[in-house]
Amino acid sequence: VGTVAVRTGGPQAPISADVVIVGGGPAGSTAALYAARADLQVVVVDRGLDAGALGQTGIVANFPGLPPMPGPEIVRALRQQAERFGARFLTGQALGLQPREGGFSVLTSLGELRARGVIAATGATGRAPAVPGEAELLGRGVSSCATCDGPFFRGRRVAVVGRTEEAAEEALLLAHLAEAVELVVPGDLPVGPHWQALVVHPRVRPHPRHSLKAILGDGAGVRAVRLRGPGGERELPVHGVFLYLQGRRPVTDWLQPVLAPGPDGCLAVGPGYGTAVPGVFAVGDVLCTEVKQAVIAAAQGAEAAIQAERWLRGRSGPRPDWR
Ligand SMILES: Cc1cc2nc3c(=O)[nH]c(=O)nc-3n(C[C@H](O)[C@H](O)[C@H](O)COP(=O)(O)OP(=O)(O)OC[C@H]3O[C@@H](n4cnc5c(N)ncnc54)[C@H](O)[C@@H]3O)c2cc1C
């Protein structure tokens, strides 16, 4: 990608565009593609090719139309496609957002970016790897997305660690695919329909009041998990470990106080991904959408760019001809 790393240090002249997109993952890059093809001047500011969720993903096997390939390669291809239509990518970090006459200033590590419209596509951050073996085996058996990686463990043994609703739903999906699911629950088993279905599932073995102490493996992948429970420590042989220990948090700090997330950390958007501030749109994992997948983030980016173009050029919303 012909990404421009603008020199830092010292004041820079503001860069102006029709739309500034913050975040160049699948959501932001696809928004850039659609906005640039609509003949808008587009600047994307992004922290780096491998700074986002897709950019940090190992092999992605479910992005439509592409063979299994590393996440950063998909991000690179999306950015290159947008660049071919004139979108400009800058490597930097958004630090703040300010309204100004006729639009907004996005304050970044590179200086000020001015635009009439802003699309927030900064994704979400996860917890730092904390369990011994987790960082080393991430992408080689350690995952936090059953939709993404579950099919790699068809007919094999996996562990699911967590006690959120997401953990329960993901464990149910894995129970269809895997030979056995070791359900490691730090604390008592939660109540709720998913959890009731799990505890009676023939392929699920619940381990309430157990914590994950280590993930064991080597170059070939995960071999076992070490748990600590009321009876002491023990090892369970598994090939995959799905961690749902702490939810991912949307990256919204740079939007505040112009746009404040709710108490759950989530931004609210209306139809067309418009936020409460006219001219500011938000797409991808920065929203707390239930299903977090690259293709869904990309689709949201496409729609937000279409709506932003309509808004910028003073046209009304879509009028489908099939009504
Ligand atoms: C471990 C893992 C595996 C996954 N596997 C799959 C899979 O196999 N298939 C699938 O479809 N989905 C998968 N996903 C989900 C998918 O990666 C996300 O749903 C998707 O990447 C969301 O796209 P996004 O553009 O909203 O966010 P991201 O991909 O996270 O991109 C956000 C971008 O914003 C940038 N950014 C953040 N803050 C700032 C800032 N302040 N200033 C400038 N730039 C900023 C980051 O650098 C990043 O490039 C996986 C996710 C994880 C965590």
CSV table of C-alpha atoms and ligand atoms in Angstrom, one decimal:
chain,number,residue,atom,x,y,z
A,1,VAL,CA,0.0,0.0,0.0
A,2,GLY,CA,1.4,3.4,-0.9
A,3,THR,CA,0.7,4.6,2.6
A,4,VAL,CA,2.0,8.1,3.3
A,5,ALA,CA,3.7,8.5,6.7
A,6,VAL,CA,3.5,12.2,7.3
A,7,ARG,CA,6.4,13.7,9.3
A,8,THR,CA,5.6,14.3,12.9
A,9,GLY,CA,6.9,17.1,15.1
A,10,GLY,CA,6.4,20.7,14.2
A,11,PRO,CA,3.2,22.3,13.0
A,12,GLN,CA,1.8,21.0,9.7
A,13,ALA,CA,-0.7,22.7,7.4
A,14,PRO,CA,-4.2,21.3,7.8
A,15,ILE,CA,-5.1,18.7,5.2
A,16,SER,CA,-8.6,19.2,3.8
A,17,ALA,CA,-10.9,16.6,2.2
A,18,ASP,CA,-14.6,16.0,1.7
A,19,VAL,CA,-14.5,13.0,4.0
A,20,VAL,CA,-12.0,11.9,6.6
A,21,ILE,CA,-12.2,8.3,7.5
A,22,VAL,CA,-10.6,7.3,10.8
A,23,GLY,CA,-9.5,3.6,10.7
A,24,GLY,CA,-8.4,1.7,7.6
A,25,GLY,CA,-9.6,-1.8,8.4
A,26,PRO,CA,-12.2,-3.5,6.3
A,27,ALA,CA,-14.9,-1.0,7.4
A,28,GLY,CA,-12.8,2.1,6.8
A,29,SER,CA,-11.1,0.9,3.6
A,30,THR,CA,-14.4,-0.1,2.1
A,31,ALA,CA,-15.9,3.2,3.0
A,32,ALA,CA,-12.9,4.9,1.3
A,33,LEU,CA,-13.4,2.8,-1.8
A,34,TYR,CA,-17.1,3.8,-2.1
A,35,ALA,CA,-16.6,7.4,-1.2
A,36,ALA,CA,-13.6,7.8,-3.7
A,37,ARG,CA,-15.6,6.2,-6.5
A,38,ALA,CA,-18.4,8.7,-5.8
A,39,ASP,CA,-15.8,11.4,-6.6
A,40,LEU,CA,-15.3,12.6,-3.1
A,41,GLN,CA,-11.9,13.6,-1.8
A,42,VAL,CA,-11.1,11.0,0.8
A,43,VAL,CA,-8.4,10.9,3.4
A,44,VAL,CA,-8.0,7.9,5.6
A,45,VAL,CA,-5.9,8.1,8.8
A,46,ASP,CA,-4.9,4.7,10.3
A,47,ARG,CA,-2.5,3.5,12.9
A,48,GLY,CA,-0.9,0.8,10.7
A,49,LEU,CA,-1.6,-2.2,8.5
A,50,ASP,CA,-1.5,-4.6,11.4
A,51,ALA,CA,-2.9,-2.4,14.2
A,52,GLY,CA,-6.5,-3.5,13.8
A,53,ALA,CA,-8.5,-6.7,14.4
A,54,LEU,CA,-8.2,-8.0,10.8
A,55,GLY,CA,-4.6,-6.8,10.6
A,56,GLN,CA,-3.8,-9.0,13.5
A,57,THR,CA,-5.6,-12.1,12.4
A,58,GLY,CA,-3.7,-15.1,11.2
A,59,ILE,CA,-5.4,-17.0,8.4
A,60,VAL,CA,-8.9,-15.8,7.3
A,61,ALA,CA,-10.8,-18.4,5.5
A,62,ASN,CA,-14.3,-16.8,5.2
A,63,PHE,CA,-13.8,-13.5,3.4
A,64,PRO,CA,-15.9,-13.9,0.3
A,65,GLY,CA,-14.1,-14.4,-3.0
A,66,LEU,CA,-10.7,-14.8,-1.5
A,67,PRO,CA,-8.7,-18.0,-0.8
A,68,PRO,CA,-7.6,-18.4,2.9
A,69,MET,CA,-5.0,-15.8,3.5
A,70,PRO,CA,-3.4,-13.7,6.4
A,71,GLY,CA,-5.6,-10.9,7.6
A,72,PRO,CA,-3.0,-8.2,6.9
A,73,GLU,CA,-3.0,-9.3,3.2
A,74,ILE,CA,-6.8,-8.7,3.0
A,75,VAL,CA,-6.4,-5.3,4.6
A,76,ARG,CA,-3.6,-4.4,2.2
A,77,ALA,CA,-5.8,-5.5,-0.8
A,78,LEU,CA,-8.8,-3.4,0.4
A,79,ARG,CA,-6.6,-0.3,0.9
A,80,GLN,CA,-4.9,-0.7,-2.5
A,81,GLN,CA,-8.3,-1.0,-4.2
A,82,ALA,CA,-9.5,2.3,-2.5
A,83,GLU,CA,-6.2,4.0,-3.4
A,84,ARG,CA,-6.7,3.1,-7.1
A,85,PHE,CA,-9.8,5.3,-7.0
A,86,GLY,CA,-8.0,8.2,-5.3
A,87,ALA,CA,-8.4,7.6,-1.6
A,88,ARG,CA,-5.3,8.9,0.3
A,89,PHE,CA,-4.1,6.8,3.3
A,90,LEU,CA,-2.0,8.4,6.1
A,91,THR,CA,-0.3,6.5,8.8
A,92,GLY,CA,-1.1,8.2,12.1
A,93,GLN,CA,-3.4,8.2,15.1
A,94,ALA,CA,-6.6,10.2,15.6
A,95,LEU,CA,-6.5,12.0,18.9
A,96,GLY,CA,-9.6,14.2,18.9
A,97,LEU,CA,-12.6,15.5,17.0
A,98,GLN,CA,-13.8,19.2,16.9
A,99,PRO,CA,-16.7,20.8,15.1
A,100,ARG,CA,-15.7,23.7,12.9
A,101,GLU,CA,-17.7,25.9,10.5
A,102,GLY,CA,-18.9,23.7,7.7
A,103,GLY,CA,-17.6,20.5,9.1
A,104,PHE,CA,-15.1,19.0,11.5
A,105,SER,CA,-11.4,18.9,12.4
A,106,VAL,CA,-9.9,15.5,13.1
A,107,LEU,CA,-6.9,16.1,15.3
A,108,THR,CA,-4.2,13.5,14.7
A,109,SER,CA,-0.6,12.7,15.4
A,110,LEU,CA,0.1,14.2,12.0
A,111,GLY,CA,-1.7,17.4,12.5
A,112,GLU,CA,-5.2,18.6,11.6
A,113,LEU,CA,-7.4,16.9,9.0
A,114,ARG,CA,-10.5,19.0,7.9
A,115,ALA,CA,-13.5,17.6,6.3
A,116,ARG,CA,-17.3,18.1,6.0
A,117,GLY,CA,-18.0,14.5,6.9
A,118,VAL,CA,-16.3,12.0,9.2
A,119,ILE,CA,-16.6,8.2,9.2
A,120,ALA,CA,-15.4,6.6,12.4
A,121,ALA,CA,-14.1,3.0,11.7
A,122,THR,CA,-11.6,2.6,14.6
A,123,GLY,CA,-12.7,-0.9,15.5
A,124,ALA,CA,-12.3,-2.4,19.0
A,125,THR,CA,-9.4,-3.4,21.2
A,126,GLY,CA,-9.1,-6.7,23.0
A,127,ARG,CA,-7.5,-7.5,26.3
A,128,ALA,CA,-3.8,-8.0,26.3
A,129,PRO,CA,-2.8,-11.7,26.4
A,130,ALA,CA,-2.5,-12.6,30.1
A,131,VAL,CA,-2.4,-16.4,30.3
A,132,PRO,CA,1.0,-18.2,29.8
A,133,GLY,CA,1.0,-19.6,26.3
A,134,GLU,CA,-1.8,-17.4,25.0
A,135,ALA,CA,0.4,-14.9,23.1
A,136,GLU,CA,2.6,-17.6,21.6
A,137,LEU,CA,-0.3,-19.8,20.5
A,138,LEU,CA,-2.6,-17.0,19.3
A,139,GLY,CA,-3.7,-18.0,15.8
A,140,ARG,CA,-2.3,-21.5,16.2
A,141,GLY,CA,-5.1,-22.9,18.3
A,142,VAL,CA,-6.0,-19.9,20.5
A,143,SER,CA,-8.9,-17.8,19.2
A,144,SER,CA,-11.8,-15.7,20.4
A,145,CYS,CA,-14.1,-16.2,17.4
A,146,ALA,CA,-15.9,-19.5,16.8
A,147,THR,CA,-17.5,-18.2,13.7
A,148,CYS,CA,-14.1,-17.5,12.3
A,149,ASP,CA,-12.0,-20.4,13.5
A,150,GLY,CA,-14.5,-23.1,14.7
A,151,PRO,CA,-14.5,-25.0,11.4
A,152,PHE,CA,-10.7,-25.6,11.8
A,153,PHE,CA,-11.6,-27.8,14.8
A,154,ARG,CA,-14.2,-30.0,13.3
A,155,GLY,CA,-14.1,-33.4,15.1
A,156,ARG,CA,-11.4,-32.2,17.5
A,157,ARG,CA,-11.4,-31.2,21.2
A,158,VAL,CA,-11.6,-27.6,22.2
A,159,ALA,CA,-11.9,-25.5,25.4
A,160,VAL,CA,-14.1,-22.5,25.8
A,161,VAL,CA,-13.2,-20.1,28.6
A,162,GLY,CA,-15.6,-17.5,29.9
A,163,ARG,CA,-19.0,-16.9,31.5
A,164,THR,CA,-20.6,-14.2,29.2
A,165,GLU,CA,-23.6,-14.8,26.9
A,166,GLU,CA,-21.1,-14.6,24.0
A,167,ALA,CA,-19.1,-17.4,25.5
A,168,ALA,CA,-22.2,-19.5,25.8
A,169,GLU,CA,-23.3,-18.9,22.2
A,170,GLU,CA,-19.9,-19.6,20.8
A,171,ALA,CA,-19.7,-22.8,22.9
A,172,LEU,CA,-23.0,-23.9,21.4
A,173,LEU,CA,-21.7,-23.3,17.9
A,174,LEU,CA,-18.5,-25.2,18.7
A,175,ALA,CA,-20.5,-28.1,20.2
A,176,HIS,CA,-21.9,-28.7,16.7
A,177,LEU,CA,-18.4,-28.8,15.1
A,178,ALA,CA,-16.1,-30.2,17.7
A,179,GLU,CA,-15.8,-33.7,19.2
A,180,ALA,CA,-16.0,-32.3,22.7
A,181,VAL,CA,-16.1,-28.9,24.3
A,182,GLU,CA,-14.5,-28.3,27.7
A,183,LEU,CA,-16.4,-25.4,29.1
A,184,VAL,CA,-14.2,-23.6,31.6
A,185,VAL,CA,-16.3,-21.2,33.7
A,186,PRO,CA,-14.5,-18.9,36.2
A,187,GLY,CA,-17.2,-18.8,38.9
A,188,ASP,CA,-20.6,-20.4,39.1
A,189,LEU,CA,-22.4,-21.4,36.0
A,190,PRO,CA,-24.6,-18.5,34.9
A,191,VAL,CA,-28.3,-18.9,34.3
A,192,GLY,CA,-29.9,-18.2,31.0
A,193,PRO,CA,-31.2,-20.2,28.0
A,194,HIS,CA,-27.9,-20.7,26.3
A,195,TRP,CA,-26.3,-21.9,29.5
A,196,GLN,CA,-29.2,-24.3,30.2
A,197,ALA,CA,-28.7,-25.8,26.7
A,198,LEU,CA,-25.0,-26.1,27.2
A,199,VAL,CA,-25.0,-28.0,30.5
A,200,VAL,CA,-27.2,-30.7,29.0
A,201,HIS,CA,-25.4,-30.9,25.7
A,202,PRO,CA,-23.9,-34.3,25.2
A,203,ARG,CA,-20.6,-32.9,23.8
A,204,VAL,CA,-20.1,-30.2,26.4
A,205,ARG,CA,-18.3,-30.8,29.7
A,206,PRO,CA,-18.8,-27.9,32.1
A,207,HIS,CA,-16.1,-27.0,34.6
A,208,PRO,CA,-17.6,-24.3,36.9
A,209,ARG,CA,-15.4,-22.5,39.4
A,210,HIS,CA,-12.3,-23.2,37.3
A,211,SER,CA,-9.7,-20.7,36.0
A,212,LEU,CA,-7.3,-21.1,33.1
A,213,LYS,CA,-3.7,-21.1,34.4
A,214,ALA,CA,-1.9,-21.9,31.1
A,215,ILE,CA,-2.2,-23.0,27.5
A,216,LEU,CA,0.2,-25.7,26.6
A,217,GLY,CA,1.5,-26.3,23.1
A,218,ASP,CA,4.4,-26.0,20.7
A,219,GLY,CA,5.1,-25.2,17.0
A,220,ALA,CA,2.4,-27.7,16.1
A,221,GLY,CA,-0.3,-25.9,18.0
A,222,VAL,CA,-2.3,-26.2,21.2
A,223,ARG,CA,-1.9,-29.5,23.1
A,224,ALA,CA,-3.7,-28.9,26.4
A,225,VAL,CA,-5.0,-26.4,28.9
A,226,ARG,CA,-4.0,-26.3,32.6
A,227,LEU,CA,-6.9,-25.4,34.9
A,228,ARG,CA,-7.2,-24.7,38.6
A,229,GLY,CA,-10.4,-25.6,40.4
A,230,PRO,CA,-11.7,-26.6,43.8
A,231,GLY,CA,-9.9,-29.9,43.5
A,232,GLY,CA,-6.5,-28.4,42.5
A,233,GLU,CA,-4.7,-28.2,39.2
A,234,ARG,CA,-5.2,-30.5,36.2
A,235,GLU,CA,-4.5,-30.6,32.5
A,236,LEU,CA,-7.1,-31.3,29.8
A,237,PRO,CA,-6.0,-32.3,26.3
A,238,VAL,CA,-7.5,-30.0,23.6
A,239,HIS,CA,-6.5,-28.7,20.2
A,240,GLY,CA,-8.2,-25.3,20.4
A,241,VAL,CA,-8.9,-22.7,23.1
A,242,PHE,CA,-11.6,-20.1,22.6
A,243,LEU,CA,-11.2,-17.2,25.1
A,244,TYR,CA,-14.1,-14.9,26.1
A,245,LEU,CA,-12.5,-13.6,29.3
A,246,GLN,CA,-13.2,-9.9,28.8
A,247,GLY,CA,-15.1,-8.2,26.1
A,248,ARG,CA,-13.5,-6.1,23.4
A,249,ARG,CA,-13.9,-2.3,23.9
A,250,PRO,CA,-14.8,0.0,21.0
A,251,VAL,CA,-12.1,2.6,20.2
A,252,THR,CA,-14.1,5.8,20.8
A,253,ASP,CA,-11.8,8.0,23.0
A,254,TRP,CA,-10.8,10.3,20.0
A,255,LEU,CA,-14.5,11.1,19.4
A,256,GLN,CA,-15.2,12.5,22.8
A,257,PRO,CA,-16.7,14.8,23.9
A,258,VAL,CA,-18.3,15.6,20.5
A,259,LEU,CA,-19.7,12.1,20.5
A,260,ALA,CA,-19.9,10.2,23.7
A,261,PRO,CA,-20.6,6.5,23.8
A,262,GLY,CA,-23.2,5.1,26.2
A,263,PRO,CA,-22.4,3.6,29.6
A,264,ASP,CA,-21.7,0.3,27.8
A,265,GLY,CA,-19.0,2.0,25.7
A,266,CYS,CA,-21.0,1.6,22.6
A,267,LEU,CA,-21.9,4.3,20.0
A,268,ALA,CA,-25.5,4.6,18.8
A,269,VAL,CA,-26.2,4.9,15.1
A,270,GLY,CA,-29.4,5.3,13.2
A,271,PRO,CA,-30.3,4.1,9.7
A,272,GLY,CA,-27.4,4.6,7.3
A,273,TYR,CA,-24.9,4.5,10.2
A,274,GLY,CA,-25.3,8.2,11.0
A,275,THR,CA,-24.5,9.1,14.6
A,276,ALA,CA,-26.3,11.7,16.8
A,277,VAL,CA,-24.0,14.3,15.2
A,278,PRO,CA,-25.0,15.0,11.6
A,279,GLY,CA,-22.1,14.4,9.3
A,280,VAL,CA,-20.4,11.9,11.6
A,281,PHE,CA,-21.0,8.2,10.7
A,282,ALA,CA,-19.7,5.1,12.5
A,283,VAL,CA,-19.2,1.6,11.1
A,284,GLY,CA,-17.6,-1.8,11.9
A,285,ASP,CA,-16.5,-3.1,15.2
A,286,VAL,CA,-16.6,0.4,16.8
A,287,LEU,CA,-20.3,-0.3,17.0
A,288,CYS,CA,-21.4,-3.0,19.3
A,289,THR,CA,-22.9,-5.1,16.6
A,290,GLU,CA,-23.6,-8.7,17.7
A,291,VAL,CA,-21.8,-10.3,14.8
A,292,LYS,CA,-18.2,-9.1,14.3
A,293,GLN,CA,-16.9,-10.2,10.9
A,294,ALA,CA,-14.8,-8.5,8.3
A,295,VAL,CA,-17.4,-8.9,5.6
A,296,ILE,CA,-20.0,-7.3,7.8
A,297,ALA,CA,-17.7,-4.4,8.7
A,298,ALA,CA,-16.9,-3.9,5.0
A,299,ALA,CA,-20.6,-3.9,4.1
A,300,GLN,CA,-21.3,-1.3,6.8
A,301,GLY,CA,-18.5,0.9,5.4
A,302,ALA,CA,-20.0,0.7,1.9
A,303,GLU,CA,-23.4,1.8,3.2
A,304,ALA,CA,-22.0,4.6,5.3
A,305,ALA,CA,-20.0,6.0,2.4
A,306,ILE,CA,-23.1,6.0,0.2
A,307,GLN,CA,-25.1,7.8,2.9
A,308,ALA,CA,-22.3,10.2,3.6
A,309,GLU,CA,-22.1,11.1,-0.1
A,310,ARG,CA,-25.9,11.8,-0.2
A,311,TRP,CA,-25.7,13.9,2.9
A,312,LEU,CA,-22.7,15.9,1.7
A,313,ARG,CA,-24.3,16.7,-1.6
A,314,GLY,CA,-27.6,17.5,0.0
A,315,ARG,CA,-29.7,14.7,-1.4
A,316,SER,CA,-32.3,12.8,0.6
A,317,GLY,CA,-32.1,9.2,1.6
A,318,PRO,CA,-32.6,6.2,-0.6
A,319,ARG,CA,-35.9,5.6,-2.5
A,320,PRO,CA,-35.9,2.0,-3.4
A,321,ASP,CA,-37.7,1.3,-6.7
A,322,TRP,CA,-39.0,-2.0,-5.5
A,323,ARG,CA,-41.5,-0.3,-3.0
B,1,LIG,C1,-8.5,-12.8,16.7
B,1,LIG,C2,-9.5,-12.4,15.7
B,1,LIG,C3,-9.8,-13.2,14.6
B,1,LIG,C4,-10.7,-12.9,13.7
B,1,LIG,N1,-11.0,-13.7,12.7
B,1,LIG,C5,-11.9,-13.3,11.7
B,1,LIG,C6,-12.1,-14.2,10.6
B,1,LIG,O1,-11.5,-15.2,10.4
B,1,LIG,N2,-13.1,-13.7,9.7
B,1,LIG,C7,-13.8,-12.6,9.8
B,1,LIG,O2,-14.6,-12.2,9.0
B,1,LIG,N3,-13.5,-11.8,10.9
B,1,LIG,C8,-12.6,-12.1,11.8
B,1,LIG,N4,-12.5,-11.4,12.9
B,1,LIG,C9,-13.3,-10.1,13.1
B,1,LIG,C10,-12.8,-9.0,12.2
B,1,LIG,O3,-11.4,-8.9,12.2
B,1,LIG,C11,-13.4,-7.7,12.6
B,1,LIG,O4,-14.8,-7.9,12.7
B,1,LIG,C12,-13.1,-6.6,11.5
B,1,LIG,O5,-11.7,-6.5,11.4
B,1,LIG,C13,-13.7,-5.3,12.0
B,1,LIG,O6,-13.3,-4.3,11.0
B,1,LIG,P1,-13.1,-2.8,11.4
B,1,LIG,O7,-12.6,-2.1,10.2
B,1,LIG,O8,-14.3,-2.3,12.1
B,1,LIG,O9,-12.0,-2.8,12.6
B,1,LIG,P2,-10.5,-3.2,12.5
B,1,LIG,O10,-10.2,-4.3,11.6
B,1,LIG,O11,-10.1,-3.4,13.9
B,1,LIG,O12,-9.8,-1.9,12.0
B,1,LIG,C14,-9.8,-0.8,12.7
B,1,LIG,C15,-8.6,0.1,12.2
B,1,LIG,O13,-8.7,1.4,12.9
B,1,LIG,C16,-7.4,1.8,13.2
B,1,LIG,N5,-7.4,2.6,14.4
B,1,LIG,C17,-7.9,2.3,15.7
B,1,LIG,N6,-7.8,3.4,16.4
B,1,LIG,C18,-7.3,4.4,15.7
B,1,LIG,C19,-7.0,5.8,15.9
B,1,LIG,N7,-7.2,6.4,17.1
B,1,LIG,N8,-6.5,6.5,14.9
B,1,LIG,C20,-6.3,6.0,13.7
B,1,LIG,N9,-6.5,4.7,13.4
B,1,LIG,C21,-7.1,3.9,14.4
B,1,LIG,C22,-6.6,0.5,13.4
B,1,LIG,O14,-5.3,0.7,13.1
B,1,LIG,C23,-7.3,-0.5,12.4
B,1,LIG,O15,-6.5,-0.5,11.2
B,1,LIG,C24,-11.5,-11.7,13.9
B,1,LIG,C25,-11.2,-10.8,15.0
B,1,LIG,C26,-10.2,-11.2,15.9
B,1,LIG,C27,-10.0,-10.3,17.0
